Coordinates of N, CA and C in Angstrom, one line a residue:
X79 N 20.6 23.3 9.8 CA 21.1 23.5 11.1 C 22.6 23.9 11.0
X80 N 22.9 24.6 11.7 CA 24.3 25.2 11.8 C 24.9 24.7 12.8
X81 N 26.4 24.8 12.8 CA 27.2 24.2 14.1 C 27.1 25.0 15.6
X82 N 26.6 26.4 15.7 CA 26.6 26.8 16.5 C 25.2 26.5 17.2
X83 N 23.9 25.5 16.4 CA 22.9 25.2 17.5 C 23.3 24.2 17.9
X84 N 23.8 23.4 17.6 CA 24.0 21.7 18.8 C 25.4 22.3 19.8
X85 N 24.4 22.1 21.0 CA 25.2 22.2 22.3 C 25.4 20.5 23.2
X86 N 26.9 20.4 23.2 CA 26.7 19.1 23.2 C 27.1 19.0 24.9
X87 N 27.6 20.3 25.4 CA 28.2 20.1 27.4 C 27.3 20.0 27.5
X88 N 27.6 19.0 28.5 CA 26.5 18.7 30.1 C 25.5 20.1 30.8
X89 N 26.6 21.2 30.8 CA 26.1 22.5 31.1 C 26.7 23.1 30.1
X90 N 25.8 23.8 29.6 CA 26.1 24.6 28.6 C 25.7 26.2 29.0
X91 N 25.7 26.6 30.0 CA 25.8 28.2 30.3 C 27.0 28.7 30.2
X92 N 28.3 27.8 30.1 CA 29.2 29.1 29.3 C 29.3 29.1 27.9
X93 N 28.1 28.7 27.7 CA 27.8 28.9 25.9 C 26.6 30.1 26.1
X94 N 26.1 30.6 26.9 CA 25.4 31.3 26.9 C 24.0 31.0 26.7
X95 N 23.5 29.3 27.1 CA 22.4 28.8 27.1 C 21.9 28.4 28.4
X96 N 20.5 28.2 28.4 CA 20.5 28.0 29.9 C 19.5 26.5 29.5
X97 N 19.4 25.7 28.5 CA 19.1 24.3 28.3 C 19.8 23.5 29.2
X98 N 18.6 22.4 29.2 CA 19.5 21.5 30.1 C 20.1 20.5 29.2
X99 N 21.6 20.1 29.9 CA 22.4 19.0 28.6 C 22.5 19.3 27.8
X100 N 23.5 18.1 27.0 CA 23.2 17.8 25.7 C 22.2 18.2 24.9
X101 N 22.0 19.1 23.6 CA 20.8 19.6 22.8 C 20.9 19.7 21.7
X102 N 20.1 19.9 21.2 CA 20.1 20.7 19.8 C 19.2 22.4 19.3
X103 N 19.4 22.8 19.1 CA 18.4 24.2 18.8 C 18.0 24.2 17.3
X104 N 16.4 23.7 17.1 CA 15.9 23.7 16.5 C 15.5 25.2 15.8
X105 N 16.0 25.4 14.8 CA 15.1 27.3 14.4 C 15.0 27.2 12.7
X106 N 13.9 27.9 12.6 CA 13.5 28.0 11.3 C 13.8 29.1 10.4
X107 N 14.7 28.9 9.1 CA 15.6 29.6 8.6 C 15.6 29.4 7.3
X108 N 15.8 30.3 6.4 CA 16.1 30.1 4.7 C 17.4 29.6 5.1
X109 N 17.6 28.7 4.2 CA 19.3 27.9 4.2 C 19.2 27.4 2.3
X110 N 20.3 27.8 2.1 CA 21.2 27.3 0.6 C 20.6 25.9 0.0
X111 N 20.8 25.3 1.0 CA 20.2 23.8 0.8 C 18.9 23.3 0.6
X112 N 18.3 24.4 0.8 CA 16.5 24.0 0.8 C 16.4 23.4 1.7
X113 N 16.6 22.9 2.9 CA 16.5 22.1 4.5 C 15.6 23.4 5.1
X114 N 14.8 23.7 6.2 CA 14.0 24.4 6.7 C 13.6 23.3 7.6
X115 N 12.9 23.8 9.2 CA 12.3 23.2 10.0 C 10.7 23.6 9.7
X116 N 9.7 22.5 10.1 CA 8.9 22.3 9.9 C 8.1 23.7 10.7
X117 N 8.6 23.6 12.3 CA 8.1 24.5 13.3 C 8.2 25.9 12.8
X118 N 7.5 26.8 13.0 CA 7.9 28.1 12.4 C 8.9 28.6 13.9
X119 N 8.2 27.9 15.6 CA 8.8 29.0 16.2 C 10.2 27.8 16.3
X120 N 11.3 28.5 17.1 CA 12.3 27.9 17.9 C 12.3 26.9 19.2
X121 N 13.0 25.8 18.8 CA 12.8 25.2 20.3 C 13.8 24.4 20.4
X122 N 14.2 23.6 21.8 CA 15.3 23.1 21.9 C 15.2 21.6 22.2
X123 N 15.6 21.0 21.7 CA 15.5 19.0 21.3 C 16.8 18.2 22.4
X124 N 16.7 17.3 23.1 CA 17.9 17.2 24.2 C 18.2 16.2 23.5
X125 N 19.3 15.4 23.0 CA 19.8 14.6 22.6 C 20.5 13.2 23.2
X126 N 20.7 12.3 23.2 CA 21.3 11.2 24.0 C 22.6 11.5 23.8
X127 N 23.4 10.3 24.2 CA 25.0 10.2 23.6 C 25.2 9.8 22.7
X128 N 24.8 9.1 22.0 CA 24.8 8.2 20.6 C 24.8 9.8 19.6
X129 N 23.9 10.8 20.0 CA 23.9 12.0 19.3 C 25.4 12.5 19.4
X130 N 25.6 12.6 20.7 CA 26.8 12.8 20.8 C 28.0 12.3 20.3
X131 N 28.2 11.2 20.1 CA 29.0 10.5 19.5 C 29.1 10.2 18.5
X132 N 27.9 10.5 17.4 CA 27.7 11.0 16.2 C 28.0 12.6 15.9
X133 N 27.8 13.4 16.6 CA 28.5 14.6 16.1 C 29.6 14.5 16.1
X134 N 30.6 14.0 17.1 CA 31.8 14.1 17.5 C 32.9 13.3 16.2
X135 N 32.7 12.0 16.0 CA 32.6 11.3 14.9 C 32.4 12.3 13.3
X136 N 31.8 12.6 13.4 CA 31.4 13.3 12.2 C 32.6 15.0 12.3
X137 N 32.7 15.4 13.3 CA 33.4 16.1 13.4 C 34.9 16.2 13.0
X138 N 35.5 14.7 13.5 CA 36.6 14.4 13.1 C 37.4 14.1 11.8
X139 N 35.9 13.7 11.1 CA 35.8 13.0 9.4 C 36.0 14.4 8.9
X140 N 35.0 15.4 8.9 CA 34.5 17.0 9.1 C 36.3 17.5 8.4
X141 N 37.0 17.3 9.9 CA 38.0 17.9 9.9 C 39.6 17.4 9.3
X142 N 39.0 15.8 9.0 CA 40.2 15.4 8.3 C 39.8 15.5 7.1
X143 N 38.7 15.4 6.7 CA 38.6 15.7 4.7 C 39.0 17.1 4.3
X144 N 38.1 18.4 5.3 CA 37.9 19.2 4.9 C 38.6 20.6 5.4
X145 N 39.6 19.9 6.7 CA 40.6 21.2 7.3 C 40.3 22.2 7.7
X146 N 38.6 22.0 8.3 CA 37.9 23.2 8.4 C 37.4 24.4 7.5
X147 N 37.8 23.8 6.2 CA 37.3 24.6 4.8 C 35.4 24.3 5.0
X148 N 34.8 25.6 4.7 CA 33.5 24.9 4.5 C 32.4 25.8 5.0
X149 N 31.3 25.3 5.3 CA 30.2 26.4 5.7 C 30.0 26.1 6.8
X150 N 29.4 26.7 7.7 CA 28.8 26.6 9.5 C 28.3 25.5 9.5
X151 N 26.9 25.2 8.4 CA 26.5 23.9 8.4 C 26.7 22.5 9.6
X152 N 25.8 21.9 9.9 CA 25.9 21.1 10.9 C 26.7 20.1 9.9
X153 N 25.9 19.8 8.7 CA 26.1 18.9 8.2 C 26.3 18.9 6.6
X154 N 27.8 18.7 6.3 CA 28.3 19.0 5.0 C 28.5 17.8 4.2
X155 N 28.5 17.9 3.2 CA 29.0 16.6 1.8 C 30.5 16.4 2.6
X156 N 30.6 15.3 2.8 CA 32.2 14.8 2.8 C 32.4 13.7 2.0
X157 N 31.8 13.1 1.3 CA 32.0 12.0 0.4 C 31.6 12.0 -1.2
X158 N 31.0 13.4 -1.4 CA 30.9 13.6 -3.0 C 30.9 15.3 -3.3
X159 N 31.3 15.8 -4.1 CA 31.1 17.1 -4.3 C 30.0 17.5 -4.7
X160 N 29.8 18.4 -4.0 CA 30.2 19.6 -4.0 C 30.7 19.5 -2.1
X161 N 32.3 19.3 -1.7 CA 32.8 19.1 -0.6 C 32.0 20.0 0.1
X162 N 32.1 20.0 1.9 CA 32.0 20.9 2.8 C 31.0 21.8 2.3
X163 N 29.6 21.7 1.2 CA 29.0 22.4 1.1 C 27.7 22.0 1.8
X164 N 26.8 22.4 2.3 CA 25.4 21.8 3.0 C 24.5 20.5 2.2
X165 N 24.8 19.6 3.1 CA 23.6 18.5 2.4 C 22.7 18.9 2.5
X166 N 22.1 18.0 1.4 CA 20.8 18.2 0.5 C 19.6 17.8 1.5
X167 N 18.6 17.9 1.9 CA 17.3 16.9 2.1 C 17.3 15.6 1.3
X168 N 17.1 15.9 -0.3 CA 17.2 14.9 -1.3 C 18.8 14.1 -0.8
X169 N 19.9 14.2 -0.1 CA 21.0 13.8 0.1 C 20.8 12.8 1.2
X170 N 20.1 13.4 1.7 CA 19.8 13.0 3.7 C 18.8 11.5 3.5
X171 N 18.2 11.8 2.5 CA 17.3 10.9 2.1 C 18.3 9.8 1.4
X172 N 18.6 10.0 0.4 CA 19.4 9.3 -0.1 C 20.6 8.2 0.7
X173 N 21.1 8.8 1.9 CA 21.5 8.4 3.1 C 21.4 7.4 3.5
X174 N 20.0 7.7 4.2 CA 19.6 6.8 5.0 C 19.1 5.5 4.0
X175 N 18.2 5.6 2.5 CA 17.8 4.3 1.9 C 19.5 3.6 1.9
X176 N 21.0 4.2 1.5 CA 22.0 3.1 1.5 C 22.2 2.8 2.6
X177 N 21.7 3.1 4.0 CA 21.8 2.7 5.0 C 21.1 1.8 5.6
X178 N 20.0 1.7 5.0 CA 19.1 0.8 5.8 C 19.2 -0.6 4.4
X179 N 19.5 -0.3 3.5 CA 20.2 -1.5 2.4 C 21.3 -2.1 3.1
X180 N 22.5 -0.9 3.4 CA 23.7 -1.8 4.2 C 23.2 -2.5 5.3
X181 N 22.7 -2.4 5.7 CA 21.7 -2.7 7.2 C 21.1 -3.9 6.8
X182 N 20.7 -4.4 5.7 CA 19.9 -5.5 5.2 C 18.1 -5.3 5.9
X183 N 17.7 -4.3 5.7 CA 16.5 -4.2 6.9 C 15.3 -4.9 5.6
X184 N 15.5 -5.0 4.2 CA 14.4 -5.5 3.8 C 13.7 -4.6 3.0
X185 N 14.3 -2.9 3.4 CA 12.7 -2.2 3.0 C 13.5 -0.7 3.0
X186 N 12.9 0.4 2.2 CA 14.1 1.5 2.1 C 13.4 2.2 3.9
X187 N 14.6 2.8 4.3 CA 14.1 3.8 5.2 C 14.5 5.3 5.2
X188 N 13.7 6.1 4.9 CA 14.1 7.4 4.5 C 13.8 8.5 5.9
X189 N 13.9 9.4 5.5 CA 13.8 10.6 7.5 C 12.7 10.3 8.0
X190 N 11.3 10.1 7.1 CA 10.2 10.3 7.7 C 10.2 9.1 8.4
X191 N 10.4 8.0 8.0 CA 10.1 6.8 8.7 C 11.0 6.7 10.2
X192 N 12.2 7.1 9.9 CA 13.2 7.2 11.4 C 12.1 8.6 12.7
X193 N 10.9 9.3 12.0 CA 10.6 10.3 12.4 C 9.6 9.5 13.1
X194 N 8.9 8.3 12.5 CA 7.9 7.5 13.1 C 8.5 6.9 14.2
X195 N 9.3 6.1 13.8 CA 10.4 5.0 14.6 C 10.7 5.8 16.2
X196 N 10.8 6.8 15.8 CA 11.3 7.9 17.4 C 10.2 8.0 18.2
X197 N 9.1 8.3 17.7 CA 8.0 8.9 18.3 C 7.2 7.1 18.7
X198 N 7.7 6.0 18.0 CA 7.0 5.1 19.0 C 7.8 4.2 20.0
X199 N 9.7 4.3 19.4 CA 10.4 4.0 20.3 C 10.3 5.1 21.7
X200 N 9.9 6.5 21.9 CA 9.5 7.2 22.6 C 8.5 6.9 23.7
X201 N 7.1 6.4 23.0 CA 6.2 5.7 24.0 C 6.6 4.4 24.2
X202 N 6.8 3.4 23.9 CA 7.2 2.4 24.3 C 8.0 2.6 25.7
X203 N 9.1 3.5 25.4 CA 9.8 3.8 26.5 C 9.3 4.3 27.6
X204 N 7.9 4.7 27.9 CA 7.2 4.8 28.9 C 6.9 6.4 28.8
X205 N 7.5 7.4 27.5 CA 7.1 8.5 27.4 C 5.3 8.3 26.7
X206 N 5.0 10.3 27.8 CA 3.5 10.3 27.5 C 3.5 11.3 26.0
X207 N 2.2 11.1 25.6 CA 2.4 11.8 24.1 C 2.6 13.2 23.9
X208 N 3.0 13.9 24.7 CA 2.9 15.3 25.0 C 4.7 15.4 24.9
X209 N 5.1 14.5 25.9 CA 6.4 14.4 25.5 C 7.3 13.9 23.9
X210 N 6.8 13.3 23.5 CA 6.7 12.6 21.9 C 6.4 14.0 21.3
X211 N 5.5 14.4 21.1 CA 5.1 15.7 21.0 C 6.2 16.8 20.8
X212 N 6.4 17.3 21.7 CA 7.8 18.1 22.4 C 8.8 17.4 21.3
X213 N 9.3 16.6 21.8 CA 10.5 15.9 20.9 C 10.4 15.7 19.3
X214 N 9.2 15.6 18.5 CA 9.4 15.9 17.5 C 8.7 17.5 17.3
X215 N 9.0 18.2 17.7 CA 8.8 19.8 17.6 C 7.1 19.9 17.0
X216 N 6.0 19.4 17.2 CA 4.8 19.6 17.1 C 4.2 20.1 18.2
X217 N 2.8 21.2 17.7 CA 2.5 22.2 18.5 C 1.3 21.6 18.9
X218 N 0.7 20.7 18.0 CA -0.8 20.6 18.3 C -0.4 19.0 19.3
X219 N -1.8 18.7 20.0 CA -0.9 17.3 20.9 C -1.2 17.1 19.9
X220 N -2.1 16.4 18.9 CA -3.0 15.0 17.8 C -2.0 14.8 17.5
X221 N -0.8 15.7 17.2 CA 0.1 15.5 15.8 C 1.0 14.2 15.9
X222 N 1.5 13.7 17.1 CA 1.9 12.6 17.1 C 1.3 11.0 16.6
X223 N -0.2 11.4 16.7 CA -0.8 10.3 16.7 C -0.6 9.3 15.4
X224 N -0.4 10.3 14.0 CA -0.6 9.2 12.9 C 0.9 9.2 12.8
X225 N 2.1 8.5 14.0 CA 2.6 8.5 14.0 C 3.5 7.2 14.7
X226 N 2.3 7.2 15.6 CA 2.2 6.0 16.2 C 1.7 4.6 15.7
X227 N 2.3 3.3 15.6 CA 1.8 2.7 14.8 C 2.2 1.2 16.2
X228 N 1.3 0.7 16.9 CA 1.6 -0.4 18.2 C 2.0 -1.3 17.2
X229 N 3.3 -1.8 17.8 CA 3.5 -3.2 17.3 C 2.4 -4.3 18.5
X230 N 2.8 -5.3 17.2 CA 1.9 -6.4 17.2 C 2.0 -6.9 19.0
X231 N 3.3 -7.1 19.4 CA 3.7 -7.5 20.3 C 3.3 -6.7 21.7
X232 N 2.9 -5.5 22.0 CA 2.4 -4.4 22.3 C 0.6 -4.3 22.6
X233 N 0.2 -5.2 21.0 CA -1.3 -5.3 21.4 C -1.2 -6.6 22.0
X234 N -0.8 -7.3 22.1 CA -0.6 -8.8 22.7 C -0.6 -8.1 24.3
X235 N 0.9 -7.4 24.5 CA 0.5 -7.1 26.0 C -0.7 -6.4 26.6
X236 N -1.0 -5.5 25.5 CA -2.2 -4.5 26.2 C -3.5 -5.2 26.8
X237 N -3.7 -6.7 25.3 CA -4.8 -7.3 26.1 C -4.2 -8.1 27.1
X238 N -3.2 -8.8 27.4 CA -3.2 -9.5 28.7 C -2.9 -8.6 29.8
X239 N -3.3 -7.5 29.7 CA -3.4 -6.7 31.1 C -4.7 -6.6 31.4
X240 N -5.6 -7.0 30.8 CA -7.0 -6.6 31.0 C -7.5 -7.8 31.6
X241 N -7.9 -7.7 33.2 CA -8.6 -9.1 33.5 C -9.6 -9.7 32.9
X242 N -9.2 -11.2 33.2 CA -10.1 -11.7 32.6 C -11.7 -12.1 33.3
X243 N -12.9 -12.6 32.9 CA -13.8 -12.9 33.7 C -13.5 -13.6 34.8
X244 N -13.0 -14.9 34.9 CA -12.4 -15.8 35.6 C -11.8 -15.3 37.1
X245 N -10.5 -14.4 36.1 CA -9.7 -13.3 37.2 C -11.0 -12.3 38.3
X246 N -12.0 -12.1 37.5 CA -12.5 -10.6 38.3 C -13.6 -11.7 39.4
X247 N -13.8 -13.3 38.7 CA -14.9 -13.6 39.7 C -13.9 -14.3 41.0
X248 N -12.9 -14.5 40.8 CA -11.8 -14.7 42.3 C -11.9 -13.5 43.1
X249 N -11.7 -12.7 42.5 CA -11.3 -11.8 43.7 C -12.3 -11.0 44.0
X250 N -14.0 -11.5 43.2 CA -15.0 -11.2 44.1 C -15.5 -9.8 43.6
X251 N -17.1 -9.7 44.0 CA -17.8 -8.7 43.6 C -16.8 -7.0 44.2
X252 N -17.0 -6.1 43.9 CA -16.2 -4.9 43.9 C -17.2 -3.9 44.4

């Protein structure tokens, strides 16, 4: 990803986009780094604030290590050389397992699993799978599915929504 696809204004048509909000522009491209999107076509991903406040953050680090020296890149090495050049996938990866160590989580977490973690914090949140879908850039619906994993707590609720015999003989033949 390059700096010129994350659009971070509320309106962004004096960027010459007509997305809504905060975004990102997903497109698929040879890059230095061996990084490439999965999707062959283009599409646009809306981001929260936390996104936001993560670019912005990153931007500042960006500009105090590296003075603006560096590639378009969204996202460059600032903590090992080869400086301001495009992180790695192998890098990104690398990343997240000392992060989820710093984090004490118990267990490595690398992109794909944060990729799971979205798509069921997603439904949980009362999104339908089509939207999960959408948001991780898949064309076909199924593709979310082995992606989805209900917590325990989830199947707990699902069956106590389901009346019980008891419940259905109160309120009588239907």
């Amino acid at each position: 990803m390059h700096r010129c696809d994350l659009h971070l204004l509320i309106d962004s048509r004096s960027l010459g986009c007509d997305a809504e909000g905060p975004h990102l522009h997903v497109i698929r491209r040879q890059n230095t780094n061996g990084a490439w999107s999965k999707s062959r076509k283009p599409w646009v991903m809306p981001v929260d604030f936390l996104v936001v406040q993560s670019a912005d953050q990153h931007a500042l680090e960006r500009h105090e290590i590296l003075d603006e020296v560096g590639s378009d890149f969204l996202l460059v090495n600032l903590f090992r050389p080869p400086y301001g050049h495009p992180v790695s996938p192998e890098a990104i990866g690398e990343l997240c397992e000392a992060l989820s160590t710093r984090a004490g989580l118990g267990r490595r977490v690398g992109p794909r699993i944060c990729r799971h973690a979205m798509a069921i914090n997603g439904v949980d949140a009362g999104g339908t799978l089509d939207e999960v879908q959408a948001l991780l850039g898949q064309k076909s619906p199924e593709s979310p599915r082995p992606y989805l994993h209900p917590a325990r707590s989830g199947l707990r609720a699902a069956i106590e929504r389901v009346p019980s015999l008891r419940e259905l003989n109160e309120v009588g033949p239907r």
